[in-house]
Amino acid sequence: MIMKKTALLLSIIAIIFTACTKENVSDTPYSDSISGVKIRYVVNVVDGSANAGKSSTELQNAIVCVVVNDSVYETQVDNNGLAVFNNLFAGNASVHVKCEGYTSANLIVDLKAMPDTTNIYDASNRRIVTSIVNIFPTKGESLANVSGKIYADLDLTDGDLETVSENLNIRAIVNAEDLYKFVDHDCSGGIIDLSYEGFLFSTANSSGNYSLILPAAAIGLDYLISADDFEFYQQITPTTTERKVFRFEPDTITVQTNGNYIHDLYYEF
């Protein structure tokens, strides 16, 4: 009986030893996917108002939140403006950056290590991924001032445009199509999509004047400007009027740090 038990134990040990030998371990490396590769992700938050294309002032009180594989991670940047996240799964991640007195940014980031074209080491062992995120001050001397008048052809009989006296809301939002200046799609940690939260508002007064105070960048920050529609009884002839809806076709303006701009708005019907 003892002999049978000993033989069985030796058989089990032999099976375990055989399963753990090199010949039975797959040589196929992990792929950069959710299957198992882990990433050390570093977010560098910088002050975009000082961005001249190379360096920026780091922010030390920004909060960075990363959502990847149904998990949420949040931390404050260190004294160098860096937020570090360890052991994240490779793949796409949602990133939110916020800081008191600055615009908030939302990003979709590609968390994968890029291949090493120099062949110095195996890219499958490369685990550090970095993104640089520009945010812009919402107060202080770096802001740009945009102002102007609002015009529409309210009277067809005089051959000229009139000042619009309606109390209209004027809105400005960072133009997403221009954000390529702050996005690098080619490096590891490449930003796939980027947007900044919130509209900036102004209300035109009864004289048709408006003014917007906008976050700006040294290399220029593009804004899309839009405005409310309004109804008005347009003068068609000296004795007749017709109710029309006037619409403003959104347009863009580029503002630089501490700039002042005149930008009149023209309505169509």
Short mmCIF file of C-alpha atoms in Angstrom, two decimals:
data_model
loop_
_atom_site.label_atom_id
_atom_site.label_comp_id
_atom_site.label_asym_id
_atom_site.label_seq_id
_atom_site.Cartn_x
_atom_site.Cartn_y
_atom_site.Cartn_z
CA MET A 1 0.00 0.00 0.00
CA ILE A 2 2.84 2.36 0.93
CA MET A 3 4.60 1.52 -2.33
CA LYS A 4 1.48 2.48 -4.35
CA LYS A 5 1.13 5.84 -2.55
CA THR A 6 4.81 6.64 -3.12
CA ALA A 7 4.56 5.80 -6.81
CA LEU A 8 1.48 8.02 -7.20
CA LEU A 9 3.22 10.97 -5.48
CA LEU A 10 6.27 10.63 -7.71
CA SER A 11 4.04 10.59 -10.80
CA ILE A 12 2.34 13.89 -9.76
CA ILE A 13 5.71 15.58 -9.09
CA ALA A 14 6.96 14.49 -12.52
CA ILE A 15 3.87 15.94 -14.22
CA ILE A 16 4.28 19.32 -12.44
CA PHE A 17 8.01 19.50 -13.27
CA THR A 18 7.35 18.71 -16.93
CA ALA A 19 4.65 21.44 -17.21
CA CYS A 20 7.00 24.15 -15.87
CA THR A 21 10.01 23.44 -18.10
CA LYS A 22 11.02 26.01 -20.78
CA GLU A 23 9.90 23.75 -23.59
CA ASN A 24 6.31 24.06 -22.35
CA VAL A 25 6.28 27.87 -21.92
CA SER A 26 4.93 29.85 -24.89
CA ASP A 27 7.52 32.04 -26.63
CA THR A 28 4.78 34.33 -27.96
CA PRO A 29 5.16 37.80 -26.31
CA TYR A 30 2.19 39.60 -24.81
CA SER A 31 0.53 42.00 -27.23
CA ASP A 32 -0.13 45.62 -26.33
CA SER A 33 -3.77 45.05 -25.47
CA ILE A 34 -6.00 44.47 -22.53
CA SER A 35 -4.78 40.85 -22.47
CA GLY A 36 -2.01 41.51 -19.98
CA VAL A 37 0.52 44.22 -20.81
CA LYS A 38 0.86 46.81 -18.05
CA ILE A 39 1.80 50.45 -18.65
CA ARG A 40 3.42 53.12 -16.48
CA TYR A 41 1.54 56.21 -17.68
CA VAL A 42 2.89 59.72 -17.04
CA VAL A 43 0.78 62.84 -17.69
CA ASN A 44 2.67 66.15 -17.92
CA VAL A 45 0.26 69.06 -17.33
CA VAL A 46 1.53 72.40 -18.65
CA ASP A 47 0.35 76.01 -18.88
CA GLY A 48 -0.61 76.40 -22.53
CA SER A 49 -0.63 80.21 -22.38
CA ALA A 50 3.21 80.16 -22.33
CA ASN A 51 3.46 77.50 -25.03
CA ALA A 52 5.68 78.70 -27.86
CA GLY A 53 5.88 75.24 -29.39
CA LYS A 54 8.50 73.76 -27.06
CA SER A 55 8.32 74.33 -23.31
CA SER A 56 5.64 75.46 -20.86
CA THR A 57 5.28 76.22 -17.19
CA GLU A 58 4.35 73.13 -15.18
CA LEU A 59 1.28 73.26 -12.97
CA GLN A 60 1.58 71.92 -9.46
CA ASN A 61 -2.05 71.77 -8.32
CA ALA A 62 -3.70 70.02 -11.25
CA ILE A 63 -5.75 66.86 -10.72
CA VAL A 64 -5.58 64.10 -13.33
CA CYS A 65 -8.20 61.34 -13.59
CA VAL A 66 -7.68 58.29 -15.83
CA VAL A 67 -10.39 55.77 -16.73
CA VAL A 68 -9.20 52.52 -18.33
CA ASN A 69 -10.66 49.01 -18.37
CA ASP A 70 -13.61 50.09 -16.16
CA SER A 71 -11.24 51.31 -13.43
CA VAL A 72 -10.85 54.92 -12.26
CA TYR A 73 -7.53 56.38 -11.04
CA GLU A 74 -7.00 59.93 -9.78
CA THR A 75 -3.96 61.81 -8.47
CA GLN A 76 -2.49 65.30 -8.12
CA VAL A 77 0.58 66.25 -10.13
CA ASP A 78 3.93 66.54 -8.33
CA ASN A 79 6.23 69.59 -8.17
CA ASN A 80 7.31 68.92 -11.75
CA GLY A 81 3.75 68.93 -13.09
CA LEU A 82 3.74 65.14 -13.50
CA ALA A 83 0.97 62.68 -12.60
CA VAL A 84 2.16 59.06 -12.57
CA PHE A 85 -0.08 55.99 -12.88
CA ASN A 86 1.45 52.54 -12.50
CA ASN A 87 0.24 49.15 -13.72
CA LEU A 88 -2.43 50.33 -16.16
CA PHE A 89 -3.62 48.02 -18.89
CA ALA A 90 -2.57 48.93 -22.41
CA GLY A 91 -5.31 50.23 -24.70
CA ASN A 92 -7.37 53.42 -25.02
CA ALA A 93 -8.02 55.49 -21.89
CA SER A 94 -10.17 58.49 -21.00
CA VAL A 95 -8.28 61.28 -19.24
CA HIS A 96 -9.70 64.32 -17.44
CA VAL A 97 -7.47 67.19 -16.27
CA LYS A 98 -8.71 69.97 -14.01
CA CYS A 99 -7.02 72.81 -12.16
CA GLU A 100 -8.38 75.80 -10.27
CA GLY A 101 -8.22 78.90 -12.47
CA TYR A 102 -7.64 76.93 -15.68
CA THR A 103 -9.69 75.32 -18.42
CA SER A 104 -10.54 71.64 -17.90
CA ALA A 105 -9.46 69.17 -20.58
CA ASN A 106 -10.93 65.84 -21.71
CA LEU A 107 -8.80 63.43 -23.72
CA ILE A 108 -8.83 59.99 -25.32
CA VAL A 109 -5.30 58.59 -25.16
CA ASP A 110 -3.65 55.57 -26.76
CA LEU A 111 -1.83 53.74 -23.94
CA LYS A 112 0.57 51.57 -25.84
CA ALA A 113 4.35 51.49 -26.07
CA MET A 114 5.60 52.35 -29.54
CA PRO A 115 8.00 49.93 -31.32
CA ASP A 116 11.70 50.67 -30.86
CA THR A 117 12.92 51.45 -34.39
CA THR A 118 16.57 51.46 -33.27
CA ASN A 119 16.32 47.76 -32.30
CA ILE A 120 18.26 48.46 -29.11
CA TYR A 121 15.74 46.52 -27.06
CA ASP A 122 12.54 44.58 -27.40
CA ALA A 123 9.60 46.98 -27.66
CA SER A 124 7.41 44.42 -25.88
CA ASN A 125 9.38 45.23 -22.71
CA ARG A 126 8.87 48.98 -23.03
CA ARG A 127 6.27 50.07 -20.51
CA ILE A 128 6.53 53.88 -20.07
CA VAL A 129 3.95 56.02 -21.90
CA THR A 130 3.69 59.83 -21.65
CA SER A 131 1.19 62.52 -22.69
CA ILE A 132 1.63 66.30 -22.51
CA VAL A 133 -1.63 68.16 -21.79
CA ASN A 134 -1.96 71.93 -22.24
CA ILE A 135 -4.54 73.81 -20.18
CA PHE A 136 -5.14 77.57 -20.24
CA PRO A 137 -5.62 80.21 -17.51
CA THR A 138 -9.14 81.61 -17.12
CA LYS A 139 -7.93 84.68 -15.21
CA GLY A 140 -4.85 86.89 -15.12
CA GLU A 141 -2.76 88.89 -17.57
CA SER A 142 -2.50 86.18 -20.22
CA LEU A 143 -6.17 86.49 -21.26
CA ALA A 144 -7.20 87.96 -24.61
CA ASN A 145 -9.97 90.52 -25.08
CA VAL A 146 -12.29 90.22 -28.09
CA SER A 147 -14.91 92.92 -28.70
CA GLY A 148 -17.03 94.27 -31.52
CA LYS A 149 -20.45 95.27 -32.80
CA ILE A 150 -23.29 93.18 -34.17
CA TYR A 151 -24.76 94.05 -37.56
CA ALA A 152 -27.67 92.86 -39.71
CA ASP A 153 -29.59 94.16 -42.72
CA LEU A 154 -32.71 95.20 -40.84
CA ASP A 155 -33.80 97.78 -43.41
CA LEU A 156 -33.58 96.89 -47.11
CA THR A 157 -34.50 100.40 -48.18
CA ASP A 158 -31.34 102.21 -47.09
CA GLY A 159 -28.65 99.99 -48.66
CA ASP A 160 -26.70 99.67 -45.44
CA LEU A 161 -26.39 97.42 -42.39
CA GLU A 162 -27.90 98.34 -39.04
CA THR A 163 -26.66 97.78 -35.50
CA VAL A 164 -28.59 95.01 -33.75
CA SER A 165 -30.03 96.23 -30.43
CA GLU A 166 -31.33 92.82 -29.30
CA ASN A 167 -29.84 91.33 -26.11
CA LEU A 168 -28.10 88.38 -27.74
CA ASN A 169 -25.89 85.74 -26.16
CA ILE A 170 -22.46 85.44 -27.78
CA ARG A 171 -20.56 82.19 -27.17
CA ALA A 172 -16.95 81.13 -27.73
CA ILE A 173 -15.51 77.63 -27.47
CA VAL A 174 -12.05 76.32 -28.28
CA ASN A 175 -12.07 75.15 -31.90
CA ALA A 176 -11.38 71.41 -31.87
CA GLU A 177 -10.10 71.47 -35.45
CA ASP A 178 -7.17 73.68 -34.43
CA LEU A 179 -5.97 71.57 -31.50
CA TYR A 180 -3.39 69.71 -33.62
CA LYS A 181 -0.93 72.34 -32.35
CA PHE A 182 -1.26 70.86 -28.86
CA VAL A 183 -1.58 67.18 -29.81
CA ASP A 184 1.09 64.66 -30.86
CA HIS A 185 -0.51 61.66 -32.57
CA ASP A 186 2.76 59.90 -33.37
CA CYS A 187 4.41 59.22 -30.02
CA SER A 188 3.55 56.70 -27.32
CA GLY A 189 0.69 58.11 -25.27
CA GLY A 190 -0.61 59.83 -28.40
CA ILE A 191 -3.77 61.90 -27.89
CA ILE A 192 -6.53 60.60 -30.15
CA ASP A 193 -9.10 63.25 -29.22
CA LEU A 194 -9.03 66.41 -27.10
CA SER A 195 -11.62 68.96 -26.03
CA TYR A 196 -11.91 71.75 -23.47
CA GLU A 197 -14.99 72.11 -21.30
CA GLY A 198 -17.47 74.94 -21.34
CA PHE A 199 -18.58 77.93 -23.38
CA LEU A 200 -17.49 81.48 -22.62
CA PHE A 201 -20.44 83.87 -22.72
CA SER A 202 -21.10 87.52 -23.42
CA THR A 203 -24.39 89.37 -23.82
CA ALA A 204 -24.62 92.12 -26.40
CA ASN A 205 -25.98 95.37 -25.02
CA SER A 206 -28.69 97.62 -26.51
CA SER A 207 -26.04 99.42 -28.61
CA GLY A 208 -25.03 96.17 -30.29
CA ASN A 209 -21.67 95.92 -28.51
CA TYR A 210 -20.23 92.72 -27.04
CA SER A 211 -17.00 91.74 -25.31
CA LEU A 212 -15.39 88.35 -24.57
CA ILE A 213 -12.47 87.60 -22.25
CA LEU A 214 -10.80 84.42 -23.52
CA PRO A 215 -7.99 82.11 -22.40
CA ALA A 216 -5.16 82.42 -24.93
CA ALA A 217 -1.86 80.87 -26.02
CA ALA A 218 1.43 82.38 -27.12
CA ILE A 219 1.24 80.43 -30.38
CA GLY A 220 -2.45 81.31 -30.82
CA LEU A 221 -5.61 79.56 -29.67
CA ASP A 222 -8.50 79.17 -32.10
CA TYR A 223 -12.09 79.83 -31.00
CA LEU A 224 -15.41 79.12 -32.67
CA ILE A 225 -17.81 82.03 -32.06
CA SER A 226 -21.57 81.58 -32.26
CA ALA A 227 -24.58 83.72 -31.34
CA ASP A 228 -28.34 83.46 -30.75
CA ASP A 229 -30.83 83.67 -33.60
CA PHE A 230 -33.36 86.47 -33.36
CA GLU A 231 -36.63 87.50 -35.04
CA PHE A 232 -37.17 90.97 -36.44
CA TYR A 233 -39.70 92.76 -38.66
CA GLN A 234 -37.42 93.72 -41.54
CA GLN A 235 -38.24 96.88 -43.49
CA ILE A 236 -38.91 95.63 -47.04
CA THR A 237 -40.26 98.88 -48.57
CA PRO A 238 -40.86 102.30 -47.01
CA THR A 239 -44.37 101.13 -46.08
CA THR A 240 -44.09 97.34 -45.52
CA THR A 241 -42.28 95.04 -43.11
CA GLU A 242 -41.84 91.29 -43.01
CA ARG A 243 -40.92 89.10 -40.07
CA LYS A 244 -37.56 87.38 -40.61
CA VAL A 245 -35.33 85.08 -38.61
CA PHE A 246 -31.74 86.32 -38.54
CA ARG A 247 -28.96 83.80 -38.02
CA PHE A 248 -25.26 84.17 -37.39
CA GLU A 249 -23.00 81.69 -39.20
CA PRO A 250 -20.36 80.61 -36.65
CA ASP A 251 -16.87 81.85 -37.46
CA THR A 252 -13.41 81.55 -35.92
CA ILE A 253 -10.86 83.85 -34.37
CA THR A 254 -7.31 83.12 -33.20
CA VAL A 255 -6.18 84.85 -30.01
CA GLN A 256 -2.71 85.17 -28.52
CA THR A 257 -1.66 85.78 -24.95
CA ASN A 258 -2.62 89.29 -23.71
CA GLY A 259 -4.03 90.25 -27.12
CA ASN A 260 -6.80 92.72 -27.95
CA TYR A 261 -9.01 92.10 -30.99
CA ILE A 262 -11.88 93.84 -32.80
CA HIS A 263 -14.21 91.24 -34.29
CA ASP A 264 -17.59 92.43 -35.61
CA LEU A 265 -20.39 89.90 -36.14
CA TYR A 266 -22.66 89.94 -39.21
CA TYR A 267 -26.08 88.28 -39.28
CA GLU A 268 -27.82 86.83 -42.33
CA PHE A 269 -31.48 86.06 -42.97
#
